[in-house]
Amino acid sequence: SQQGEEDPQALSIQEGENATMNCSYKTSINNLQWYRQNSGRGLVHLILIRSNEREKHSGRLRVTLDTSKKSSSLLITASRAADTASYFCATGHTGRRALTFGSGTRLQVQP
Amino acid sequence: EAGVAQSPRYKIIEKRQSVAFWCNPISGHATLYWYQQILGQGPKLLIQFQNNGVVDDSQLPKDRFSAERLKGVDSTLKIQPAKLEDSAVYLCASSLVGDREGQSRTFGSGTRLTVV
């Protein structure tokens, strides 16, 4: 079963707008990671946030983590057509070996 | 640095046939993963190797799937015999060390398998 679930499943915005994707999970984590997947390609690691962190930035990306609500959000600011991709959250759990991926959010940025 | 290499890129086979996928991880990466990604879903871990030993194969359908990582570098994943529901993208990934907190994976482009 998949631990992280992204919301929304699909998102369409105009270039220059901000895109926000959410991830909810069920059990305690020690880290949460976001990945991007362009159509027909492998996943690319974007950012990792640890369970004792609340917010992290990387370029136009901002990730927040609320462990009390078991949720995370990924914000892409000033989106570009090249940001069109699927975005997955993956959760790492104490005692488990494998990252568990959600079903992803498909982002379409219209030029 | 060179990425994770996978081949073939695409494969179409008939059900009950056999198929094999190959992966060459990033040089020096001790940990290698095989994932299955069905269309519209996130990747699901099939097997994880640490060097040439299996760390986790709990979700590998062992009646038909097998994987090996001889010499702790390249790896092959085999399906024998294939079923229609095996149609998916098979992704290989590697990381520097084992599944410690904070380890991200580098993924290959995957092999898209279609079983007809």
Short mmCIF file of C-alpha atoms in Angstrom, two decimals:
data_model
loop_
_atom_site.label_atom_id
_atom_site.label_comp_id
_atom_site.label_asym_id
_atom_site.label_seq_id
_atom_site.Cartn_x
_atom_site.Cartn_y
_atom_site.Cartn_z
CA SER A 1 0.00 0.00 0.00
CA GLN A 2 1.14 3.58 -0.59
CA GLN A 3 1.74 5.72 2.46
CA GLY A 4 1.86 9.25 1.10
CA GLU A 5 -1.11 10.55 -0.79
CA GLU A 6 -0.80 13.71 -2.87
CA ASP A 7 -3.52 16.25 -3.35
CA PRO A 8 -4.68 17.37 -5.85
CA GLN A 9 -4.25 14.50 -8.31
CA ALA A 10 -3.97 17.00 -11.14
CA LEU A 11 -3.30 20.72 -11.27
CA SER A 12 -3.31 23.12 -14.23
CA ILE A 13 -2.00 26.67 -13.88
CA GLN A 14 -0.67 29.51 -16.00
CA GLU A 15 3.00 30.29 -16.29
CA GLY A 16 4.08 32.68 -13.56
CA GLU A 17 1.52 31.45 -11.05
CA ASN A 18 2.41 29.50 -7.93
CA ALA A 19 1.66 25.80 -7.63
CA THR A 20 0.95 24.12 -4.32
CA MET A 21 0.81 20.36 -3.84
CA ASN A 22 0.02 18.57 -0.62
CA CYS A 23 1.03 15.21 0.77
CA SER A 24 -0.59 13.38 3.66
CA TYR A 25 0.73 10.28 5.35
CA LYS A 26 -0.45 7.89 8.02
CA THR A 27 2.39 6.78 10.26
CA SER A 28 5.36 8.52 11.86
CA ILE A 29 8.20 9.44 9.58
CA ASN A 30 11.85 10.37 9.98
CA ASN A 31 12.06 12.20 6.68
CA LEU A 32 9.95 13.18 3.69
CA GLN A 33 11.23 13.67 0.17
CA TRP A 34 9.77 15.22 -2.96
CA TYR A 35 10.56 13.95 -6.44
CA ARG A 36 9.68 15.15 -9.94
CA GLN A 37 9.05 12.88 -12.92
CA ASN A 38 8.89 14.17 -16.45
CA SER A 39 6.84 12.10 -18.86
CA GLY A 40 8.67 8.92 -19.83
CA ARG A 41 11.60 9.61 -17.53
CA GLY A 42 12.86 8.51 -14.14
CA LEU A 43 12.31 10.42 -10.93
CA VAL A 44 14.51 13.33 -9.94
CA HIS A 45 15.08 14.15 -6.29
CA LEU A 46 14.02 17.71 -5.44
CA ILE A 47 14.23 18.24 -1.71
CA LEU A 48 14.35 16.36 1.58
CA ILE A 49 12.93 17.56 4.87
CA ARG A 50 13.61 15.81 8.16
CA SER A 51 11.00 15.19 10.83
CA ASN A 52 12.52 17.82 13.11
CA GLU A 53 12.35 20.51 10.40
CA ARG A 54 9.31 22.63 9.59
CA GLU A 55 10.31 24.40 6.39
CA LYS A 56 12.95 24.16 3.73
CA HIS A 57 13.77 26.15 0.61
CA SER A 58 15.61 25.31 -2.58
CA GLY A 59 15.50 27.87 -5.37
CA ARG A 60 11.84 28.30 -6.35
CA LEU A 61 10.79 25.37 -4.16
CA ARG A 62 9.47 25.65 -0.64
CA VAL A 63 8.55 22.59 1.39
CA THR A 64 6.75 22.60 4.71
CA LEU A 65 6.21 19.73 7.10
CA ASP A 66 3.61 19.51 9.85
CA THR A 67 4.17 16.29 11.75
CA SER A 68 1.18 16.93 14.02
CA LYS A 69 -1.09 16.86 10.97
CA LYS A 70 1.02 14.27 9.16
CA SER A 71 1.18 16.46 6.10
CA SER A 72 3.62 18.27 3.85
CA SER A 73 3.27 20.80 1.09
CA LEU A 74 5.42 21.65 -1.91
CA LEU A 75 5.19 25.17 -3.27
CA ILE A 76 6.66 26.05 -6.66
CA THR A 77 6.80 29.81 -7.10
CA ALA A 78 6.72 31.65 -10.44
CA SER A 79 6.04 28.44 -12.33
CA ARG A 80 7.43 27.80 -15.80
CA ALA A 81 6.27 25.56 -18.62
CA ALA A 82 9.30 23.37 -17.88
CA ASP A 83 7.85 22.61 -14.44
CA THR A 84 5.18 20.48 -16.15
CA ALA A 85 5.66 17.03 -14.62
CA SER A 86 4.34 14.65 -11.99
CA TYR A 87 5.40 15.33 -8.42
CA PHE A 88 5.66 12.60 -5.81
CA CYS A 89 6.19 12.69 -2.10
CA ALA A 90 8.04 9.79 -0.49
CA THR A 91 8.15 9.06 3.20
CA GLY A 92 10.93 7.43 5.17
CA HIS A 93 9.90 5.63 8.34
CA THR A 94 11.81 4.56 11.39
CA GLY A 95 12.37 0.84 11.30
CA ARG A 96 11.30 0.47 7.68
CA ARG A 97 13.79 0.05 4.97
CA ALA A 98 11.97 1.45 1.97
CA LEU A 99 10.81 4.91 1.01
CA THR A 100 7.09 4.78 0.29
CA PHE A 101 5.84 6.84 -2.63
CA GLY A 102 2.44 8.42 -3.12
CA SER A 103 0.44 8.39 -6.35
CA GLY A 104 1.62 11.83 -7.41
CA THR A 105 0.25 15.16 -8.54
CA ARG A 106 0.27 15.82 -12.26
CA LEU A 107 1.12 19.50 -12.80
CA GLN A 108 0.47 21.21 -16.12
CA VAL A 109 1.88 24.72 -16.55
CA GLN A 110 0.33 26.51 -19.51
CA PRO A 111 2.67 28.91 -21.34
CA GLU B 1 28.82 12.11 -12.85
CA ALA B 2 27.17 9.51 -15.05
CA GLY B 3 23.62 8.62 -14.11
CA VAL B 4 21.93 5.29 -13.55
CA ALA B 5 21.86 3.39 -16.84
CA GLN B 6 19.05 1.04 -17.75
CA SER B 7 18.33 -1.10 -20.78
CA PRO B 8 16.35 -1.79 -22.79
CA ARG B 9 14.31 1.39 -22.93
CA TYR B 10 11.20 -0.39 -24.19
CA LYS B 11 10.13 -4.02 -24.38
CA ILE B 12 7.01 -5.67 -25.74
CA ILE B 13 6.46 -9.35 -25.05
CA GLU B 14 3.62 -11.83 -25.09
CA LYS B 15 2.23 -13.19 -21.84
CA ARG B 16 4.04 -16.25 -20.51
CA GLN B 17 7.29 -15.13 -22.17
CA SER B 18 10.39 -14.18 -20.20
CA VAL B 19 12.09 -10.81 -20.03
CA ALA B 20 15.16 -9.37 -18.36
CA PHE B 21 16.14 -5.81 -17.51
CA TRP B 22 19.60 -4.51 -16.81
CA CYS B 23 20.78 -1.70 -14.55
CA ASN B 24 24.16 -0.08 -13.99
CA PRO B 25 24.10 2.18 -10.93
CA ILE B 26 26.20 5.25 -10.26
CA SER B 27 29.78 4.30 -9.57
CA GLY B 28 30.38 3.82 -5.87
CA HIS B 29 26.72 3.56 -4.92
CA ALA B 30 26.41 0.57 -2.62
CA THR B 31 22.64 0.42 -2.59
CA LEU B 32 20.54 -0.50 -5.61
CA TYR B 33 16.74 -0.56 -5.88
CA TRP B 34 14.28 -1.93 -8.40
CA TYR B 35 10.86 -0.28 -8.52
CA GLN B 36 7.73 -1.10 -10.46
CA GLN B 37 5.63 1.87 -11.56
CA ILE B 38 2.22 1.10 -12.98
CA LEU B 39 0.66 3.84 -15.09
CA GLY B 40 -0.86 6.55 -12.93
CA GLN B 41 0.74 5.30 -9.71
CA GLY B 42 3.84 6.00 -7.73
CA PRO B 43 6.82 3.64 -7.77
CA LYS B 44 6.59 0.49 -5.65
CA LEU B 45 9.77 -1.07 -4.33
CA LEU B 46 10.40 -4.60 -5.58
CA ILE B 47 13.85 -5.29 -4.18
CA GLN B 48 16.74 -3.49 -2.50
CA PHE B 49 20.36 -4.61 -2.58
CA GLN B 50 23.18 -3.50 -0.32
CA ASN B 51 26.30 -4.35 -2.31
CA ASN B 52 25.43 -7.85 -3.55
CA GLY B 53 23.17 -8.83 -0.66
CA VAL B 54 19.38 -8.51 -0.57
CA VAL B 55 18.11 -6.09 2.08
CA ASP B 56 14.40 -6.08 1.29
CA ASP B 57 12.47 -8.20 -1.21
CA SER B 58 9.21 -8.35 0.71
CA GLN B 59 7.18 -6.99 -2.22
CA LEU B 60 8.86 -9.03 -4.94
CA PRO B 61 6.53 -11.68 -6.45
CA LYS B 62 9.06 -14.43 -6.07
CA ASP B 63 7.09 -17.00 -8.02
CA ARG B 64 7.85 -15.09 -11.22
CA PHE B 65 10.30 -12.29 -10.46
CA SER B 66 13.97 -12.69 -9.67
CA ALA B 67 16.86 -10.29 -9.35
CA GLU B 68 20.56 -10.52 -8.82
CA ARG B 69 23.45 -8.19 -8.30
CA LEU B 70 26.61 -10.13 -8.90
CA LYS B 71 29.82 -8.45 -7.77
CA GLY B 72 27.79 -5.69 -6.15
CA VAL B 73 27.63 -3.46 -9.22
CA ASP B 74 25.28 -4.20 -12.14
CA SER B 75 21.93 -5.81 -11.56
CA THR B 76 19.38 -7.73 -13.61
CA LEU B 77 15.68 -8.15 -12.95
CA LYS B 78 13.89 -11.04 -14.61
CA ILE B 79 10.25 -11.91 -15.04
CA GLN B 80 9.39 -15.49 -15.97
CA PRO B 81 6.64 -16.02 -17.04
CA ALA B 82 5.18 -12.57 -17.62
CA LYS B 83 1.54 -11.72 -17.02
CA LEU B 84 -0.56 -8.91 -18.45
CA GLU B 85 -0.53 -7.11 -15.09
CA ASP B 86 3.25 -6.87 -15.23
CA SER B 87 2.92 -4.10 -17.81
CA ALA B 88 4.63 -1.16 -16.14
CA VAL B 89 7.79 0.91 -16.07
CA TYR B 90 10.61 -0.77 -14.18
CA LEU B 91 12.85 1.79 -12.56
CA CYS B 92 16.29 1.20 -11.16
CA ALA B 93 17.73 3.58 -8.57
CA SER B 94 20.87 3.76 -6.50
CA SER B 95 22.11 5.57 -3.42
CA LEU B 96 25.47 5.99 -1.77
CA VAL B 97 24.73 4.03 1.35
CA GLY B 98 21.83 2.08 2.81
CA ASP B 99 18.42 3.31 3.79
CA ARG B 100 19.52 5.63 6.52
CA GLU B 101 17.60 8.75 7.30
CA GLY B 102 18.15 11.34 4.65
CA GLN B 103 19.28 9.23 1.73
CA SER B 104 17.85 10.26 -1.61
CA ARG B 105 17.88 8.00 -4.62
CA THR B 106 19.10 8.64 -8.16
CA PHE B 107 16.80 7.03 -10.69
CA GLY B 108 17.40 5.70 -14.17
CA SER B 109 14.99 6.46 -17.01
CA GLY B 110 13.34 3.08 -16.68
CA THR B 111 12.29 0.24 -18.95
CA ARG B 112 8.73 0.37 -20.20
CA LEU B 113 7.36 -3.16 -20.41
CA THR B 114 4.20 -3.99 -22.31
CA VAL B 115 2.82 -7.51 -22.00
CA VAL B 116 0.28 -8.41 -24.68
#
